[in-house]
Short mmCIF file of C-alpha atoms in Angstrom, two decimals:
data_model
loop_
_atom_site.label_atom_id
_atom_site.label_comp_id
_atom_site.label_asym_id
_atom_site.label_seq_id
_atom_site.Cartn_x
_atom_site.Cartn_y
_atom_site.Cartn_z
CA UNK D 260 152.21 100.01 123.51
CA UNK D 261 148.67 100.79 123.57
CA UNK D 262 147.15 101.71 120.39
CA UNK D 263 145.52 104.79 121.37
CA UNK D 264 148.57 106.33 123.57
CA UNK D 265 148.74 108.71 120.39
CA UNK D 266 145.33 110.21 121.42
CA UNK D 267 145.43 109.63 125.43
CA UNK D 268 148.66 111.92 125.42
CA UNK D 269 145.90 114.76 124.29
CA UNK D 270 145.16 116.78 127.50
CA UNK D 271 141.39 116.54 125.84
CA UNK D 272 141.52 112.96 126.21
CA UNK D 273 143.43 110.98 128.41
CA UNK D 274 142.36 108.48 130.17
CA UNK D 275 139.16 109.54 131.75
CA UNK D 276 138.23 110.45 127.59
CA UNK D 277 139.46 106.91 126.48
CA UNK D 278 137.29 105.30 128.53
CA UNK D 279 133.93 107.61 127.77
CA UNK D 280 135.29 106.91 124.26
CA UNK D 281 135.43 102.83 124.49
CA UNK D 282 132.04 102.96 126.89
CA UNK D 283 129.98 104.99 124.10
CA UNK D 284 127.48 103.38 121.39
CA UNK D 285 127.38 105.16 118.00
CA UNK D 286 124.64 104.67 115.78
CA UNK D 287 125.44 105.62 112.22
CA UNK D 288 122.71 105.70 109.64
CA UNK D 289 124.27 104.96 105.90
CA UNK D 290 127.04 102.87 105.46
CA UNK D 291 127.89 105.23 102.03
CA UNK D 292 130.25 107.80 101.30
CA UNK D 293 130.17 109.81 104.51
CA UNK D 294 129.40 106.83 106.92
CA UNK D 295 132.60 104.91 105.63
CA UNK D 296 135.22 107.49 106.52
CA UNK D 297 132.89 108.08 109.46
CA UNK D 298 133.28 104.37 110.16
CA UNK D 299 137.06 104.18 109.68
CA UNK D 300 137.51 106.62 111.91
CA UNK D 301 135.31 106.26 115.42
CA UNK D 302 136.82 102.69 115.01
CA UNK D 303 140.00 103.51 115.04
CA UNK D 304 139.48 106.01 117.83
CA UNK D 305 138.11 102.98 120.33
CA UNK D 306 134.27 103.91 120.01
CA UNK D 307 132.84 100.60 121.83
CA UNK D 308 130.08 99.83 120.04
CA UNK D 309 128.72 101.00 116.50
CA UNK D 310 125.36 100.22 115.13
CA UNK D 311 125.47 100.64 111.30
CA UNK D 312 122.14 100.72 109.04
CA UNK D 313 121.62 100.80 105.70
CA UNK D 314 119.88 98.23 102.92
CA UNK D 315 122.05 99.07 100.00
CA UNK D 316 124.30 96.47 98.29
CA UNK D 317 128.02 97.33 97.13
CA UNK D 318 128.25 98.49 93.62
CA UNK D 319 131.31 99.44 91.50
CA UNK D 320 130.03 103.18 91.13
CA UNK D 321 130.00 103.44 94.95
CA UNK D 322 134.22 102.67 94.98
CA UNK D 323 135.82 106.22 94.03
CA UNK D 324 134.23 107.59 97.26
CA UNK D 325 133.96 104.23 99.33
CA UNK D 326 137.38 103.25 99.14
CA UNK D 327 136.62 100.71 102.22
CA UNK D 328 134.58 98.45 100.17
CA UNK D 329 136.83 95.84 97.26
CA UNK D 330 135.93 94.80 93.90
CA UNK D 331 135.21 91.30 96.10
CA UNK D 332 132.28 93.30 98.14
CA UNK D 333 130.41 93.80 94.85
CA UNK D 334 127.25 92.56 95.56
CA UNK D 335 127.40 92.26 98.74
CA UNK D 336 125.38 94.55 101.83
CA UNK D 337 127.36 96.96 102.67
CA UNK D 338 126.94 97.18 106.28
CA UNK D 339 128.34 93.65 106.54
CA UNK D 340 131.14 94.30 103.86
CA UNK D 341 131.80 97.21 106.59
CA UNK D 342 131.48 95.15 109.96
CA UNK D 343 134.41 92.44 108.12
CA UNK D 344 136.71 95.61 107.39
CA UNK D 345 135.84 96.84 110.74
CA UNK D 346 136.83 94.28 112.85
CA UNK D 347 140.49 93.90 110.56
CA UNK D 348 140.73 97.57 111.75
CA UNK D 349 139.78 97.20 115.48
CA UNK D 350 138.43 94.01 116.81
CA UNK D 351 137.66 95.10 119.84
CA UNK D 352 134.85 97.16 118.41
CA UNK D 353 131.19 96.03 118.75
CA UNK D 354 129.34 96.37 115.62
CA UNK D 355 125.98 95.72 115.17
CA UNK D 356 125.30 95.40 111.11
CA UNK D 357 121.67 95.67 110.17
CA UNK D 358 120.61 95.45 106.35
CA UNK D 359 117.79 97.43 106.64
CA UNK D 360 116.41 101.13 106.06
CA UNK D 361 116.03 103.54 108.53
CA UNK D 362 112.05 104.43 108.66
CA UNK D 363 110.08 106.72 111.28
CA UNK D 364 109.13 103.38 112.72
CA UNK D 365 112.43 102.01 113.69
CA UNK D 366 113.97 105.26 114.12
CA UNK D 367 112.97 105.74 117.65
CA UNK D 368 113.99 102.63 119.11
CA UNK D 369 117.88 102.68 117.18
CA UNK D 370 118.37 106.46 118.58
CA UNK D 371 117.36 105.80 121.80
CA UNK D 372 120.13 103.15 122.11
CA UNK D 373 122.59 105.38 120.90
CA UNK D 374 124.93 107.95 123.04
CA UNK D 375 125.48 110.11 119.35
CA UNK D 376 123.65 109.43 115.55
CA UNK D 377 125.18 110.41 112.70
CA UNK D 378 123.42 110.97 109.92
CA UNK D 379 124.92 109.90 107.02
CA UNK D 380 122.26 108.65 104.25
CA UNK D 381 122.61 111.94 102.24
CA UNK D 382 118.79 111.07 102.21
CA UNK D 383 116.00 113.87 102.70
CA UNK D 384 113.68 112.19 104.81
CA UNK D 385 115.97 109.81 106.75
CA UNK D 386 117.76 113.38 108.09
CA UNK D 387 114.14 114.78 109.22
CA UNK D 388 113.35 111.93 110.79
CA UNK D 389 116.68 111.38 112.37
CA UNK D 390 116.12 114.91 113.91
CA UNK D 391 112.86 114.75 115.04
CA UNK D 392 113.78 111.56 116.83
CA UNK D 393 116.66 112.86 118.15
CA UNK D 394 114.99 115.98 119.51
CA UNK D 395 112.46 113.96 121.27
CA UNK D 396 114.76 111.85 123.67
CA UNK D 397 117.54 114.61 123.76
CA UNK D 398 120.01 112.73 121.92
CA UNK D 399 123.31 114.44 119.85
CA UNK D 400 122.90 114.59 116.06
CA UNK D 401 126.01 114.95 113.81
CA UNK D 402 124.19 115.40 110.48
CA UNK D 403 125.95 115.84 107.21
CA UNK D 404 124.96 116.29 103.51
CA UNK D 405 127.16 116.01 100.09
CA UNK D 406 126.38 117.17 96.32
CA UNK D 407 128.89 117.84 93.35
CA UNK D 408 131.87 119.81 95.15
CA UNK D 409 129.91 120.80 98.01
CA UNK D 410 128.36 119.90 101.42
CA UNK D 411 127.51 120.90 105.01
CA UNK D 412 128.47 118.96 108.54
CA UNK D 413 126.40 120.01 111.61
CA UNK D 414 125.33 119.07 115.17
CA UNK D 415 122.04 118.93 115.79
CA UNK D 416 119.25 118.29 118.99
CA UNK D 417 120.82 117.26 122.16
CA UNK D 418 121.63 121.05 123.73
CA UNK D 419 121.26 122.25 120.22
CA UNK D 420 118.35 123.30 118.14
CA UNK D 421 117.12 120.64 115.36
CA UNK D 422 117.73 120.71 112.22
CA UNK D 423 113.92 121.91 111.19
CA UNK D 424 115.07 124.66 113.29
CA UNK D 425 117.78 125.52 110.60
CA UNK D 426 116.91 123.97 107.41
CA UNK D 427 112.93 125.10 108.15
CA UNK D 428 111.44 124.70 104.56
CA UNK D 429 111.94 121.81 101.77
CA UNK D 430 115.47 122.10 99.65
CA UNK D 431 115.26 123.70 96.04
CA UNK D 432 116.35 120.69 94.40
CA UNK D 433 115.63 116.81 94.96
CA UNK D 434 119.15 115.89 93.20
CA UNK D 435 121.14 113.02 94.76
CA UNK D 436 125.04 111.97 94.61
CA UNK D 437 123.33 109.67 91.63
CA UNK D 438 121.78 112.33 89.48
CA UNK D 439 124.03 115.17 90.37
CA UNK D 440 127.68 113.62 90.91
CA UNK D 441 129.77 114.08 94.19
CA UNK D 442 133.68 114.11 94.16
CA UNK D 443 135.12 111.76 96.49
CA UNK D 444 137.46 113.95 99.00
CA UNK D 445 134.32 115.94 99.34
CA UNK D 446 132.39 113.39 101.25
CA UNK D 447 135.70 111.97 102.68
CA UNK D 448 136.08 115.57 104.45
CA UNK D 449 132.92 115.80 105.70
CA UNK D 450 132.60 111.94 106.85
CA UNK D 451 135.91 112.53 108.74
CA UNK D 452 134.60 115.82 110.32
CA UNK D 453 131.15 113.97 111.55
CA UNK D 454 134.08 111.14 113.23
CA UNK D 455 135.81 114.30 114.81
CA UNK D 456 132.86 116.05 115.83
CA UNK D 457 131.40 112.84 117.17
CA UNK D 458 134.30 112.11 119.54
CA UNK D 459 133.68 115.80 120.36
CA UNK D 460 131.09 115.74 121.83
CA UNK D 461 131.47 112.21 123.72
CA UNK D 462 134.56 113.80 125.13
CA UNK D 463 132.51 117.42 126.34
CA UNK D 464 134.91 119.41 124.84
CA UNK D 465 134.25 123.27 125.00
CA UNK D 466 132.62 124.90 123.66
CA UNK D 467 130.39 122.20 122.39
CA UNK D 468 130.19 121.04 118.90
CA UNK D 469 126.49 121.35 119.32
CA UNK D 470 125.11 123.86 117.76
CA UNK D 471 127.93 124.26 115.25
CA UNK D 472 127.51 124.41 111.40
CA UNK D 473 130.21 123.99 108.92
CA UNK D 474 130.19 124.41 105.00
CA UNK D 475 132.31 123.33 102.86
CA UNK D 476 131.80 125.22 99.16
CA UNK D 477 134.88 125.76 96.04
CA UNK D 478 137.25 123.87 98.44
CA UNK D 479 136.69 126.49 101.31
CA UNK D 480 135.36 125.72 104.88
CA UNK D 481 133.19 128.17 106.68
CA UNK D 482 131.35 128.37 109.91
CA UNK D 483 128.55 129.68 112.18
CA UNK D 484 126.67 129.13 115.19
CA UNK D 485 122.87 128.75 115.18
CA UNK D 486 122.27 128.39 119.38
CA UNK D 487 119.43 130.56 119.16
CA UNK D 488 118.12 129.01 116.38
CA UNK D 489 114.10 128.67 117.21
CA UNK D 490 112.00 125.48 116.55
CA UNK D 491 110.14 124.79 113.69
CA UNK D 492 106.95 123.09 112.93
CA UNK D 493 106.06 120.97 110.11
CA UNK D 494 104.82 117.76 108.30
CA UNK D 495 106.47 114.54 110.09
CA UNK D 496 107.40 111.60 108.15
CA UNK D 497 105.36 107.97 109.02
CA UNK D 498 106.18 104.37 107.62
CA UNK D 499 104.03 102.69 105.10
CA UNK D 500 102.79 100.29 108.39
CA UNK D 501 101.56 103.58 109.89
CA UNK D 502 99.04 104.04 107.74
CA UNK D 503 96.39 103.89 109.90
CA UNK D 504 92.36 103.11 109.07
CA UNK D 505 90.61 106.29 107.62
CA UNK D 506 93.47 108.24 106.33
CA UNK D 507 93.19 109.66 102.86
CA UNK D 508 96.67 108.85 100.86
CA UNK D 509 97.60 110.63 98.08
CA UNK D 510 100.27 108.89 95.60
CA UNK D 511 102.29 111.80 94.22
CA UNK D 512 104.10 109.46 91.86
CA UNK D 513 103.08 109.06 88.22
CA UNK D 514 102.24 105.39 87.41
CA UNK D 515 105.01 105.25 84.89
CA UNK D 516 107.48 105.90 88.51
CA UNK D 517 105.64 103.21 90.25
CA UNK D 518 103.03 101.04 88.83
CA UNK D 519 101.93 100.33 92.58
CA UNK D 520 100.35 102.71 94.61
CA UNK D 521 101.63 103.48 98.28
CA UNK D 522 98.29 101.62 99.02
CA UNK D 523 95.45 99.86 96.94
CA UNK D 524 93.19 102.54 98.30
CA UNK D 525 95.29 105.44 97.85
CA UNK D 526 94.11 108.21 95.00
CA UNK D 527 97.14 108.58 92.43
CA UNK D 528 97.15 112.03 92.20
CA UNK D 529 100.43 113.63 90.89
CA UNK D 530 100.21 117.62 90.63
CA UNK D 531 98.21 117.44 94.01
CA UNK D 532 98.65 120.28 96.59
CA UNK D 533 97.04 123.90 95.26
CA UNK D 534 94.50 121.94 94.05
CA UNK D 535 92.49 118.46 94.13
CA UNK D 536 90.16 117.07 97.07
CA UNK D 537 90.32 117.40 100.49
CA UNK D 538 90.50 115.36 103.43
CA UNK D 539 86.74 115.30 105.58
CA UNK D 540 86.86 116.91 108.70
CA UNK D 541 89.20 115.39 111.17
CA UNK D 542 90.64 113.16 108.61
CA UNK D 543 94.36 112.89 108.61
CA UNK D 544 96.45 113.38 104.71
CA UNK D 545 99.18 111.50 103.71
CA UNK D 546 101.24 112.53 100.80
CA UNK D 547 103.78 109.55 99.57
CA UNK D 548 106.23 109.93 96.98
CA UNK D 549 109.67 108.85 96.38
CA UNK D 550 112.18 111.00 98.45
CA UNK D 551 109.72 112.97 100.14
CA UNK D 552 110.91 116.21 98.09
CA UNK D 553 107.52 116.04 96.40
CA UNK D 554 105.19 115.22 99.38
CA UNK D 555 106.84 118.37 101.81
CA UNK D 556 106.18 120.77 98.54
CA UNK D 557 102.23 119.61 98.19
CA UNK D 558 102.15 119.67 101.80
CA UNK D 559 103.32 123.42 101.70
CA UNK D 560 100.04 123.95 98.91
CA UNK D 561 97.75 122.08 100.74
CA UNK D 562 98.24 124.02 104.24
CA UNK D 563 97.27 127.15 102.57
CA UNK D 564 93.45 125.68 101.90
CA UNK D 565 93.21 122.58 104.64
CA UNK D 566 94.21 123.20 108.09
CA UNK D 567 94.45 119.52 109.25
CA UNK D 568 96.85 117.09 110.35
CA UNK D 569 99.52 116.53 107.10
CA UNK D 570 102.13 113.31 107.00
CA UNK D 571 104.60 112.64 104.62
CA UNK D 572 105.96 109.26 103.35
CA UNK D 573 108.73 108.76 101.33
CA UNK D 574 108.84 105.46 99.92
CA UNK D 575 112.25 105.37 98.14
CA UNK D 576 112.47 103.02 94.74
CA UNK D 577 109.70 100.84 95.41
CA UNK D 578 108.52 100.80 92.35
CA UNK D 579 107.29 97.22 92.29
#
């Protein structure tokens, strides 16, 4: 019998949807606790090919949430501990396992390729820059975050607005699944939502999973619709290698967070943003710090005394 006659038998799907489903490349950024169910899942369901990105290794605090991963993947990059469980799952999937980290540089060139990108690297920066990519080449976003017992799941760009449009303005709080805590089922439920709205929207179903936000909060799901939602402007993020000549850099990170500066040149300058020098005319600004938290906040200060073109760069733990 086939293996997906449980999901052709869906008017929704059939065969016409089986084959958009097999035919369609999935990029999926994070390989953590919303990209495995997220994983599992679009596998299972026949996507055809899945590109999976992420640099981090498999550690033993990552297994209540990750239950794909095995005390024997310690150690090991996840994305390729992933593509091994992936093809017991569903050989016939293509996966492309890269052990890298999604930057504004490669970003372009990995979303183009895709037919849908899921965001899941519960990361600050990688979810602007996934969006502004996305928005620039028309391409779906299924974006999701996860803290403590709570969490959102929304798709983004394509028809829809982006998720600047929505989430305009920097979050209150930098906290992280590390600093904060996140219960398993709560990322399970929203990684396996991101797989459902994926196949979604590869399958056109109406009305379109664009443009649709979900919360989840205390166990309870709610959800609106942000179609009208208009376009925001604001700071973009850039790679370290696009740095160009001439740019003043401003290190927001204390030297006891990183002993080396985001460049040799770059003024270490920690409370920067109401105050502290300005770029010359014409001069472009680039504020570097960890998550990028930091940067978007001085870059909020700065545009109330300096005019000029503002970057961000979020350099993650290099603290080398």
């Amino acid at each position: 019998m086939n293996r997906f006659a449980r999901q052709m038998i869906l008017p929704e799907v059939g065969a016409d949807g089986q084959a958009r489903i097999g035919s369609a490349h999935v990029l999926i950024v994070g390989a953590g606790g919303l990209g495995v169910p997220a994983l599992q899942y679009l596998a299972g369901a026949g996507i055809g090919r899945i590109t999976l990105i992420d640099p981090d290794l498999v550690e033993e605090t990552n297994l209540h949430r990750q239950p794909l991963y095995r005390m024997k993947d310690l150690g090991k990059p996840k994305v390729r501990a992933a593509a091994k469980a992936v093809a017991r799952l569903n050989p016939d999937v293509r996966i492309t396992a890269l052990v890298d980290r999604l930057t504004p540089a490669n970003a372009p060139a990995l979303v183009w390729e895709a037919d849908v990108v899921l965001d899941c690297a519960d990361s600050y920066a990688a979810s602007y820059t996934l969006s502004d990519a996305c928005l620039a080449v028309g391409k779906p976003l299924i974006s999701a975050s996860a803290l403590g017992m709570s969490g959102y799941v929304g798709g983004f760009c394509g028809t829809a607005p982006s998720l600047r449009a929505l989430f305009p303005d920097p979050p209150d709080s930098g906290q992280t699944c590390a600093t904060a805590g996140v219960l398993g089922p709560v990322v399970g439920m929203l990684g396996c939502l991101q797989a459902q709205m994926t196949l979604g929207v590869i399958l056109g179903l109406a009305p379109s999973l664009l443009g649709q936000f979900t919360r989840l909060e205390n166990g309870r799901f709610t959800q609106f619709r942000f179609d009208n939602a208009p376009e925001a402007d604001g700071p973009r993020f850039i790679a370290r290698d696009q740095i160009r000549d001439g740019d003043m850099v401003i290190d927001l990170r204390p030297e006891d967070e990183a002993p080396r500066k985001a460049t040799p040149d770059a003024l270490r300058i920690p409370g920067y943003g109401e105050t502290g020098p300005l770029p010359e005319t014409g001069q472009r600004i680039v504020l570097a710090c960890r998550s990028g938290l930091r940067s978007w906040r001085a870059a909020d200060q700065l545009a109330r005394r300096w005019c000029g073109e503002i970057t961000l760069l979020a350099l993650g733990d290099d603290t080398e």
